[in-house]
Short mmCIF file of C-alpha atoms in Angstrom, two decimals:
data_model
loop_
_atom_site.label_atom_id
_atom_site.label_comp_id
_atom_site.label_asym_id
_atom_site.label_seq_id
_atom_site.Cartn_x
_atom_site.Cartn_y
_atom_site.Cartn_z
CA MET I 1 34.77 -94.78 -40.61
CA SER I 2 37.11 -91.41 -39.65
CA THR I 3 36.95 -88.81 -42.78
CA THR I 4 40.49 -87.05 -43.56
CA LEU I 5 41.41 -84.01 -44.81
CA HIS I 6 41.52 -84.96 -48.31
CA ASP I 7 37.72 -85.99 -48.16
CA ARG I 8 36.26 -82.97 -46.86
CA SER I 9 34.83 -81.35 -49.66
CA PRO I 10 33.54 -77.01 -48.82
CA GLY I 11 30.23 -76.50 -47.44
CA PRO I 12 27.96 -74.22 -49.02
CA GLY I 13 29.80 -71.35 -46.68
CA ALA I 14 33.20 -71.89 -47.85
CA LYS I 15 31.61 -71.76 -52.17
CA ARG I 16 29.88 -69.13 -51.57
CA TRP I 17 33.01 -67.17 -50.20
CA LEU I 18 35.32 -68.07 -52.95
CA ALA I 19 32.87 -67.31 -55.46
CA VAL I 20 32.79 -63.90 -54.18
CA GLY I 21 36.56 -63.52 -53.74
CA VAL I 22 37.60 -64.47 -56.64
CA ALA I 23 35.09 -61.78 -58.81
CA CYS I 24 36.63 -59.90 -56.15
CA CYS I 25 39.66 -60.24 -57.40
CA LEU I 26 38.17 -60.16 -61.09
CA LEU I 27 36.98 -56.58 -60.43
CA LEU I 28 40.34 -55.71 -59.12
CA GLY I 29 42.11 -56.73 -61.76
CA THR I 30 40.10 -55.16 -64.44
CA LEU I 31 40.15 -51.89 -62.10
CA PHE I 32 43.68 -52.03 -62.37
CA GLY I 33 44.43 -52.44 -65.40
CA LEU I 34 42.15 -49.70 -66.29
CA TRP I 35 43.93 -47.76 -64.39
CA LEU I 36 47.54 -48.55 -65.75
CA ARG I 37 45.76 -47.97 -69.10
CA ARG I 38 44.99 -44.58 -68.59
CA ASP I 39 48.19 -43.51 -66.32
CA ARG I 40 49.92 -44.74 -69.80
CA ALA I 41 47.78 -41.95 -71.07
CA PRO I 42 50.15 -38.76 -72.63
CA SER I 43 48.48 -35.63 -71.40
CA GLU I 44 46.15 -33.90 -74.23
CA ASP I 45 48.50 -31.15 -74.98
CA GLY I 46 51.89 -32.70 -74.96
CA VAL I 47 54.74 -33.76 -78.26
CA ASP I 48 52.40 -37.36 -78.30
CA VAL I 49 48.79 -36.37 -78.90
CA GLY I 50 49.74 -33.58 -81.00
CA PHE I 51 52.35 -35.22 -83.36
CA LEU I 52 49.96 -37.56 -83.67
CA ARG I 53 46.80 -34.94 -84.23
CA ASP I 54 48.97 -32.89 -86.56
CA MET I 55 49.95 -35.74 -88.99
CA VAL I 56 46.73 -36.48 -89.00
CA ASP I 57 45.95 -33.80 -90.74
CA HIS I 58 49.54 -33.78 -92.88
CA HIS I 59 48.86 -37.50 -94.22
CA ASP I 60 44.92 -36.89 -95.10
CA GLN I 61 46.50 -33.48 -97.23
CA ALA I 62 49.74 -36.10 -98.82
CA ASN I 63 46.57 -38.29 -99.15
CA GLU I 64 44.86 -35.68 -101.04
CA MET I 65 47.52 -34.67 -103.65
CA ALA I 66 47.95 -38.51 -104.19
CA VAL I 67 44.39 -38.92 -105.04
CA ILE I 68 44.37 -35.99 -107.19
CA ALA I 69 46.97 -36.52 -109.62
CA LEU I 70 45.76 -39.91 -110.18
CA TYR I 71 42.34 -39.04 -110.88
CA ASN I 72 43.48 -36.48 -113.75
CA GLY I 73 47.18 -38.44 -114.63
CA VAL I 74 50.53 -38.34 -114.17
CA GLU I 75 53.61 -39.80 -115.85
CA ARG I 76 54.14 -44.10 -114.69
CA ALA I 77 56.46 -43.32 -112.46
CA VAL I 78 54.64 -40.80 -110.54
CA ASP I 79 51.90 -42.84 -110.51
CA ARG I 80 53.62 -45.33 -108.52
CA PHE I 81 54.65 -43.24 -106.40
CA ALA I 82 50.86 -41.29 -105.57
CA THR I 83 49.52 -44.56 -105.11
CA GLU I 84 52.61 -45.96 -102.57
CA VAL I 85 51.22 -42.61 -100.62
CA ILE I 86 47.91 -43.61 -100.37
CA LEU I 87 48.54 -47.04 -99.19
CA THR I 88 51.15 -46.32 -96.96
CA GLN I 89 49.84 -42.94 -95.58
CA ARG I 90 45.79 -44.76 -94.92
CA TRP I 91 47.86 -47.80 -92.66
CA GLU I 92 49.34 -45.03 -91.01
CA LEU I 93 46.61 -43.20 -90.31
CA GLY I 94 44.73 -45.49 -89.32
CA ARG I 95 47.56 -46.79 -86.31
CA MET I 96 47.27 -43.06 -85.29
CA TYR I 97 43.49 -42.92 -85.45
CA ALA I 98 43.72 -46.20 -82.93
CA TRP I 99 46.44 -44.71 -80.32
CA LEU I 100 44.16 -41.60 -79.39
CA ASP I 101 41.45 -42.85 -79.46
CA ASP I 102 42.96 -46.25 -76.91
CA TRP I 103 43.70 -43.41 -75.04
CA GLY I 104 40.25 -40.91 -75.10
CA TYR I 105 41.20 -38.21 -77.34
CA SER I 106 39.34 -37.16 -80.59
CA LEU I 107 41.16 -36.07 -84.02
CA GLY I 108 42.01 -32.15 -83.87
CA ASP I 109 39.81 -29.67 -84.91
CA PRO I 110 40.29 -28.39 -88.72
CA GLU I 111 40.16 -24.65 -87.69
CA ARG I 112 42.59 -25.23 -84.38
CA THR I 113 45.12 -22.83 -84.28
CA ASP I 114 47.72 -24.84 -81.83
CA ALA I 115 48.86 -26.54 -84.77
CA MET I 116 51.89 -27.64 -83.70
CA ALA I 117 52.11 -26.32 -80.38
CA TRP I 118 54.28 -29.09 -79.34
CA MET I 119 57.53 -28.08 -81.43
CA GLY I 120 57.05 -24.14 -80.27
CA HIS I 121 55.32 -22.39 -82.60
CA ALA I 122 51.31 -22.53 -82.70
CA GLY I 123 49.23 -21.65 -86.01
CA PRO I 124 46.49 -22.42 -87.71
CA VAL I 125 46.72 -26.15 -89.58
CA ALA I 126 47.56 -24.80 -92.75
CA THR I 127 50.87 -23.27 -91.82
CA MET I 128 51.93 -26.47 -91.20
CA ALA I 129 55.40 -27.26 -92.28
CA GLY I 130 55.21 -28.91 -95.36
CA MET I 131 51.36 -28.15 -95.75
CA GLN I 132 50.51 -26.59 -99.43
CA SER I 133 48.40 -23.40 -100.47
CA GLN I 134 44.68 -24.48 -102.06
CA GLU I 135 46.18 -22.90 -105.17
CA ASN I 136 49.11 -25.13 -105.57
CA LEU I 137 46.24 -28.23 -104.80
CA ASP I 138 44.29 -26.56 -107.41
CA ARG I 139 47.20 -26.36 -110.01
CA LEU I 140 47.95 -30.55 -109.72
CA VAL I 141 44.12 -30.15 -111.73
CA GLU I 142 45.49 -27.96 -114.73
CA GLY I 143 47.93 -28.57 -117.58
CA PRO I 144 49.26 -31.72 -119.35
CA GLU I 145 50.40 -34.68 -117.74
CA GLU I 146 54.35 -34.24 -117.98
CA ALA I 147 53.99 -31.15 -116.05
CA ARG I 148 51.76 -32.41 -113.40
CA SER I 149 54.27 -35.05 -113.03
CA GLN I 150 56.29 -32.88 -112.25
CA LEU I 151 54.29 -30.47 -110.02
CA PHE I 152 52.84 -33.81 -107.92
CA LEU I 153 56.81 -34.40 -106.98
CA GLU I 154 57.56 -31.09 -106.14
CA LEU I 155 54.80 -30.26 -103.91
CA MET I 156 55.49 -33.98 -102.50
CA ILE I 157 58.90 -33.37 -101.82
CA ASP I 158 58.50 -29.60 -99.92
CA HIS I 159 55.25 -31.92 -97.97
CA HIS I 160 57.94 -34.61 -96.91
CA ARG I 161 60.50 -32.07 -95.91
CA GLY I 162 57.60 -30.51 -92.84
CA ALA I 163 56.48 -34.02 -92.20
CA VAL I 164 60.18 -35.52 -91.89
CA HIS I 165 60.98 -31.69 -89.64
CA MET I 166 58.10 -33.30 -87.48
CA ALA I 167 58.71 -36.47 -87.33
CA GLU I 168 61.98 -35.80 -86.44
CA ALA I 169 60.76 -34.03 -83.42
CA ALA I 170 58.66 -36.17 -81.67
CA ALA I 171 61.13 -39.28 -82.02
CA GLU I 172 63.11 -37.01 -79.82
CA ASP I 173 60.13 -35.49 -77.62
CA ALA I 174 57.82 -37.82 -77.50
CA THR I 175 57.02 -39.72 -73.73
CA VAL I 176 54.97 -42.76 -74.99
CA GLY I 177 58.11 -45.35 -77.15
CA LYS I 178 55.38 -46.50 -79.56
CA VAL I 179 55.19 -42.80 -80.79
CA ARG I 180 58.96 -41.81 -80.64
CA GLU I 181 59.54 -45.36 -83.06
CA PHE I 182 56.42 -44.40 -85.46
CA ALA I 183 57.70 -40.92 -85.12
CA ALA I 184 61.50 -42.20 -86.21
CA VAL I 185 60.22 -44.51 -89.11
CA THR I 186 58.29 -41.98 -90.63
CA ALA I 187 61.00 -39.62 -90.99
CA ARG I 188 63.09 -41.92 -91.90
CA ASN I 189 60.88 -43.32 -94.90
CA GLN I 190 60.06 -39.75 -96.21
CA ALA I 191 63.39 -38.74 -96.58
CA MET I 192 64.19 -42.01 -98.53
CA GLU I 193 61.45 -40.95 -100.56
CA ILE I 194 61.69 -37.38 -101.18
CA ARG I 195 65.27 -38.98 -102.44
CA GLU I 196 63.62 -40.99 -105.06
CA TYR I 197 61.30 -38.18 -106.19
CA GLU I 198 63.83 -36.24 -106.23
CA VAL I 199 65.83 -38.54 -108.92
CA ALA I 200 62.13 -38.82 -110.79
CA LEU I 201 62.29 -35.81 -111.05
CA ASP I 202 65.27 -34.46 -112.84
CA GLU I 203 64.97 -37.56 -115.00
CA LEU I 204 61.39 -35.99 -116.08
CA ARG I 205 62.79 -32.41 -116.14
CA ALA I 206 65.98 -34.03 -118.77
#
């Protein structure tokens, strides 16, 4: 009886070569994927990495201010604002951590002197736009609740203005799409929050 082409099955040698071919394809695919991923990573001294590292430190201080305000007591409306800062910015910090880690970069050194170098004016972290002095943070612990509420809003308005300044620059100059989008959203949201803080501050002062 004759055997048709469809009745034939590959022999051991053919199966072995097929397995080798599949393994090679998988390996090449993995290597190509890693190459693409590395190719997409921005340079460490560029806008994307610089902005994320700086904004991590900026968000960290905003969280510190909010925790101090909540722990020591503030007016109910300000309590809500401080809580929103913690919830929102902790989530944003997680995104920034993940992107830096995905690109193989660490967080910025707190003692670095090149913060905001990506904007053309490098300096220590403490001199970044909107960053508050330790003296101002200490003042948040002192005084009655109403005074602390006003001070928190004043400091956070200034802090947010610095963040908006940085985020608007990154939204224009970052090379990675998701970083540009994140920066634009950050600038928009914090500008809106500034207006809310200003209204609340006027009401407290009335």
